[in-house]
Amino acid sequence: MVNNFYYNLLDFTKEGKLLVAISGSVFEFDNSTTTIKEIFADRDQKEISRVCAHPEIGIFGVGLSDGEVGVVNQQSGKMMQRLSTQMASRVSALGMEGHILGHGTKHGSVFLFDIRSRRQKIASFACHDQEVCSLKFSTLDQNVFASGGNDNRVNIY
């Protein structure tokens, strides 16, 4: 695993399988069978800085070290969408709920995407003075989410 305090390289899928990002690949660990398999490899071998499983369906998001975000089908391992934010720095926070994928940047911004559409961003927020370290959607209302940053602030939207 990459030795970087700001990376979040683990998440559990809705089936309870553990996703682990190592360099440019994502591996799935199934505790019930104790099997490990590579389920995604970035074609350009970009370093993955975030991984985030969707809480309800079999997809996950990957944030790359160059600012690109991808949505991956968990079964096929295929990248369904690549979402560009024109940010040249790592994805520092990632969250998914319903049809919304959100990601935070090293520069304090939060971007939202509708994963059902090919449109790039549906919303953006310049909300922190420093890096966004955490992003979480409400499980009760997908229109509500919170972000936490290195500026020691929590914002609720």
mmCIF file of C-alpha atoms in Angstrom:
data_model
loop_
_atom_site.group_PDB
_atom_site.id
_atom_site.type_symbol
_atom_site.label_atom_id
_atom_site.label_comp_id
_atom_site.label_asym_id
_atom_site.label_seq_id
_atom_site.Cartn_x
_atom_site.Cartn_y
_atom_site.Cartn_z
ATOM 1 C CA MET A 1 0.000 0.000 0.000
ATOM 2 C CA VAL A 2 1.077 3.534 -0.656
ATOM 3 C CA ASN A 3 2.515 5.197 2.444
ATOM 4 C CA ASN A 4 0.463 8.383 2.413
ATOM 5 C CA PHE A 5 -1.511 9.620 5.413
ATOM 6 C CA TYR A 6 -4.096 11.321 3.199
ATOM 7 C CA TYR A 7 -5.021 8.272 1.118
ATOM 8 C CA ASN A 8 -8.087 6.179 1.996
ATOM 9 C CA LEU A 9 -7.461 2.827 0.370
ATOM 10 C CA LEU A 10 -10.056 0.602 2.108
ATOM 11 C CA ASP A 11 -13.814 0.220 1.981
ATOM 12 C CA PHE A 12 -16.401 -2.518 2.442
ATOM 13 C CA THR A 13 -18.884 -3.411 -0.292
ATOM 14 C CA LYS A 14 -22.585 -3.976 0.324
ATOM 15 C CA GLU A 15 -21.821 -7.742 0.458
ATOM 16 C CA GLY A 16 -19.223 -7.213 3.178
ATOM 17 C CA LYS A 17 -16.206 -7.768 0.922
ATOM 18 C CA LEU A 18 -13.177 -5.598 1.581
ATOM 19 C CA LEU A 19 -11.839 -3.429 -1.249
ATOM 20 C CA VAL A 20 -8.144 -2.579 -0.989
ATOM 21 C CA ALA A 21 -6.339 -0.236 -3.380
ATOM 22 C CA ILE A 22 -2.676 -0.975 -3.980
ATOM 23 C CA SER A 23 -0.888 1.363 -6.367
ATOM 24 C CA GLY A 24 -3.039 1.365 -9.545
ATOM 25 C CA SER A 25 -5.169 -1.704 -8.722
ATOM 26 C CA VAL A 26 -8.114 -2.598 -6.507
ATOM 27 C CA PHE A 27 -8.319 -6.009 -4.865
ATOM 28 C CA GLU A 28 -11.347 -7.661 -3.288
ATOM 29 C CA PHE A 29 -11.000 -9.800 -0.172
ATOM 30 C CA ASP A 30 -13.860 -12.187 0.578
ATOM 31 C CA ASN A 31 -13.670 -13.168 4.245
ATOM 32 C CA SER A 32 -16.153 -16.038 3.862
ATOM 33 C CA THR A 33 -13.951 -17.833 1.311
ATOM 34 C CA THR A 34 -10.633 -16.146 2.247
ATOM 35 C CA THR A 35 -10.032 -15.392 -1.423
ATOM 36 C CA ILE A 36 -8.331 -12.325 -2.816
ATOM 37 C CA LYS A 37 -8.682 -11.245 -6.419
ATOM 38 C CA GLU A 38 -7.746 -8.204 -8.427
ATOM 39 C CA ILE A 39 -10.984 -6.649 -9.678
ATOM 40 C CA PHE A 40 -9.691 -3.434 -11.243
ATOM 41 C CA ALA A 41 -6.435 -2.172 -12.711
ATOM 42 C CA ASP A 42 -6.134 1.378 -14.039
ATOM 43 C CA ARG A 43 -5.144 1.196 -17.683
ATOM 44 C CA ASP A 44 -2.654 4.032 -17.250
ATOM 45 C CA GLN A 45 -1.356 2.638 -13.937
ATOM 46 C CA LYS A 46 -2.163 5.866 -12.139
ATOM 47 C CA GLU A 47 -1.911 5.694 -8.374
ATOM 48 C CA ILE A 48 -5.254 5.306 -6.597
ATOM 49 C CA SER A 49 -5.701 7.724 -3.683
ATOM 50 C CA ARG A 50 -9.301 6.839 -2.709
ATOM 51 C CA VAL A 51 -11.662 3.914 -3.010
ATOM 52 C CA CYS A 52 -15.350 4.107 -2.075
ATOM 53 C CA ALA A 53 -17.944 1.343 -2.480
ATOM 54 C CA HIS A 54 -21.541 2.262 -3.243
ATOM 55 C CA PRO A 55 -23.677 1.272 -0.233
ATOM 56 C CA GLU A 56 -26.517 -0.238 -2.302
ATOM 57 C CA ILE A 57 -25.342 -1.402 -5.738
ATOM 58 C CA GLY A 58 -22.296 -3.235 -7.078
ATOM 59 C CA ILE A 59 -20.166 -0.299 -8.133
ATOM 60 C CA PHE A 60 -17.316 1.598 -6.534
ATOM 61 C CA GLY A 61 -15.523 4.850 -7.070
ATOM 62 C CA VAL A 62 -11.793 5.326 -7.413
ATOM 63 C CA GLY A 63 -9.990 8.605 -6.964
ATOM 64 C CA LEU A 64 -6.676 8.897 -8.739
ATOM 65 C CA SER A 65 -3.556 10.801 -7.827
ATOM 66 C CA ASP A 66 -3.951 13.128 -10.820
ATOM 67 C CA GLY A 67 -7.467 14.314 -9.850
ATOM 68 C CA GLU A 68 -9.466 11.979 -12.081
ATOM 69 C CA VAL A 69 -12.424 10.043 -10.652
ATOM 70 C CA GLY A 70 -13.743 6.768 -12.008
ATOM 71 C CA VAL A 71 -16.843 4.650 -11.462
ATOM 72 C CA VAL A 72 -16.125 0.910 -11.696
ATOM 73 C CA ASN A 73 -18.485 -2.059 -12.069
ATOM 74 C CA GLN A 74 -17.576 -4.423 -9.204
ATOM 75 C CA GLN A 75 -18.470 -7.623 -11.128
ATOM 76 C CA SER A 76 -16.744 -6.894 -14.434
ATOM 77 C CA GLY A 77 -13.965 -4.643 -13.147
ATOM 78 C CA LYS A 78 -14.649 -2.276 -16.050
ATOM 79 C CA MET A 79 -14.470 1.475 -15.711
ATOM 80 C CA MET A 80 -18.004 2.673 -16.468
ATOM 81 C CA GLN A 81 -17.190 6.374 -16.371
ATOM 82 C CA ARG A 82 -14.171 8.615 -16.052
ATOM 83 C CA LEU A 83 -15.051 11.958 -14.527
ATOM 84 C CA SER A 84 -12.591 14.777 -14.984
ATOM 85 C CA THR A 85 -12.483 17.807 -12.750
ATOM 86 C CA GLN A 86 -9.508 19.514 -14.405
ATOM 87 C CA MET A 87 -7.762 19.412 -11.026
ATOM 88 C CA ALA A 88 -4.153 18.294 -11.298
ATOM 89 C CA SER A 89 -3.891 16.964 -7.760
ATOM 90 C CA ARG A 90 -5.019 13.843 -5.951
ATOM 91 C CA VAL A 91 -8.604 13.070 -5.060
ATOM 92 C CA SER A 92 -8.557 13.558 -1.299
ATOM 93 C CA ALA A 93 -12.125 12.506 -0.383
ATOM 94 C CA LEU A 94 -14.758 10.371 -2.068
ATOM 95 C CA GLY A 95 -18.348 9.496 -1.184
ATOM 96 C CA MET A 96 -21.334 7.863 -2.901
ATOM 97 C CA GLU A 97 -25.035 7.698 -2.110
ATOM 98 C CA GLY A 98 -27.925 7.055 -4.475
ATOM 99 C CA HIS A 99 -26.924 8.390 -7.886
ATOM 100 C CA ILE A 100 -24.520 11.024 -6.549
ATOM 101 C CA LEU A 101 -20.747 10.698 -6.341
ATOM 102 C CA GLY A 102 -18.891 13.454 -4.523
ATOM 103 C CA HIS A 103 -15.217 14.124 -4.273
ATOM 104 C CA GLY A 104 -13.056 16.535 -2.350
ATOM 105 C CA THR A 105 -9.789 18.059 -3.488
ATOM 106 C CA LYS A 106 -6.457 19.002 -2.048
ATOM 107 C CA HIS A 107 -7.389 22.638 -2.738
ATOM 108 C CA GLY A 108 -10.547 22.704 -0.580
ATOM 109 C CA SER A 109 -13.247 22.159 -3.194
ATOM 110 C CA VAL A 110 -16.033 19.573 -3.366
ATOM 111 C CA PHE A 111 -17.444 18.388 -6.713
ATOM 112 C CA LEU A 112 -20.661 16.416 -7.219
ATOM 113 C CA PHE A 113 -21.466 14.159 -10.179
ATOM 114 C CA ASP A 114 -24.656 12.358 -11.201
ATOM 115 C CA ILE A 115 -23.393 8.883 -12.152
ATOM 116 C CA ARG A 116 -26.493 8.222 -14.289
ATOM 117 C CA SER A 117 -25.467 10.927 -16.721
ATOM 118 C CA ARG A 118 -22.466 11.595 -18.929
ATOM 119 C CA ARG A 119 -22.442 15.221 -17.773
ATOM 120 C CA GLN A 120 -19.336 16.033 -15.877
ATOM 121 C CA LYS A 121 -20.021 18.102 -12.742
ATOM 122 C CA ILE A 122 -23.506 18.869 -11.494
ATOM 123 C CA ALA A 123 -22.306 21.066 -8.618
ATOM 124 C CA SER A 124 -19.141 22.431 -7.085
ATOM 125 C CA PHE A 125 -18.402 24.081 -3.765
ATOM 126 C CA ALA A 126 -15.355 26.106 -2.714
ATOM 127 C CA CYS A 127 -15.858 25.279 0.925
ATOM 128 C CA HIS A 128 -12.578 24.735 2.761
ATOM 129 C CA ASP A 129 -9.396 26.773 3.037
ATOM 130 C CA GLN A 130 -7.308 23.595 2.982
ATOM 131 C CA GLU A 131 -7.572 19.970 1.819
ATOM 132 C CA VAL A 132 -10.919 18.179 2.067
ATOM 133 C CA CYS A 133 -10.162 15.026 4.063
ATOM 134 C CA SER A 134 -13.604 13.501 4.481
ATOM 135 C CA LEU A 135 -16.902 13.425 2.622
ATOM 136 C CA LYS A 136 -20.025 11.588 3.756
ATOM 137 C CA PHE A 137 -23.594 11.503 2.452
ATOM 138 C CA SER A 138 -26.616 11.091 4.695
ATOM 139 C CA THR A 139 -28.207 7.668 4.351
ATOM 140 C CA LEU A 140 -31.623 9.219 5.043
ATOM 141 C CA ASP A 141 -31.519 12.113 2.589
ATOM 142 C CA GLN A 142 -29.139 12.047 -0.378
ATOM 143 C CA ASN A 143 -29.477 15.818 -0.661
ATOM 144 C CA VAL A 144 -27.517 16.191 2.585
ATOM 145 C CA PHE A 145 -23.791 15.619 2.923
ATOM 146 C CA ALA A 146 -20.930 16.790 5.086
ATOM 147 C CA SER A 147 -17.265 17.519 4.440
ATOM 148 C CA GLY A 148 -14.357 17.828 6.817
ATOM 149 C CA GLY A 149 -11.079 19.515 6.046
ATOM 150 C CA ASN A 150 -7.579 20.279 7.229
ATOM 151 C CA ASP A 151 -8.863 23.748 8.132
ATOM 152 C CA ASN A 152 -10.526 22.074 11.153
ATOM 153 C CA ARG A 153 -14.027 22.788 9.829
ATOM 154 C CA VAL A 154 -16.980 20.528 9.159
ATOM 155 C CA ASN A 155 -19.463 21.807 6.585
ATOM 156 C CA ILE A 156 -22.990 20.451 6.187
ATOM 157 C CA TYR A 157 -24.746 20.948 2.854
#
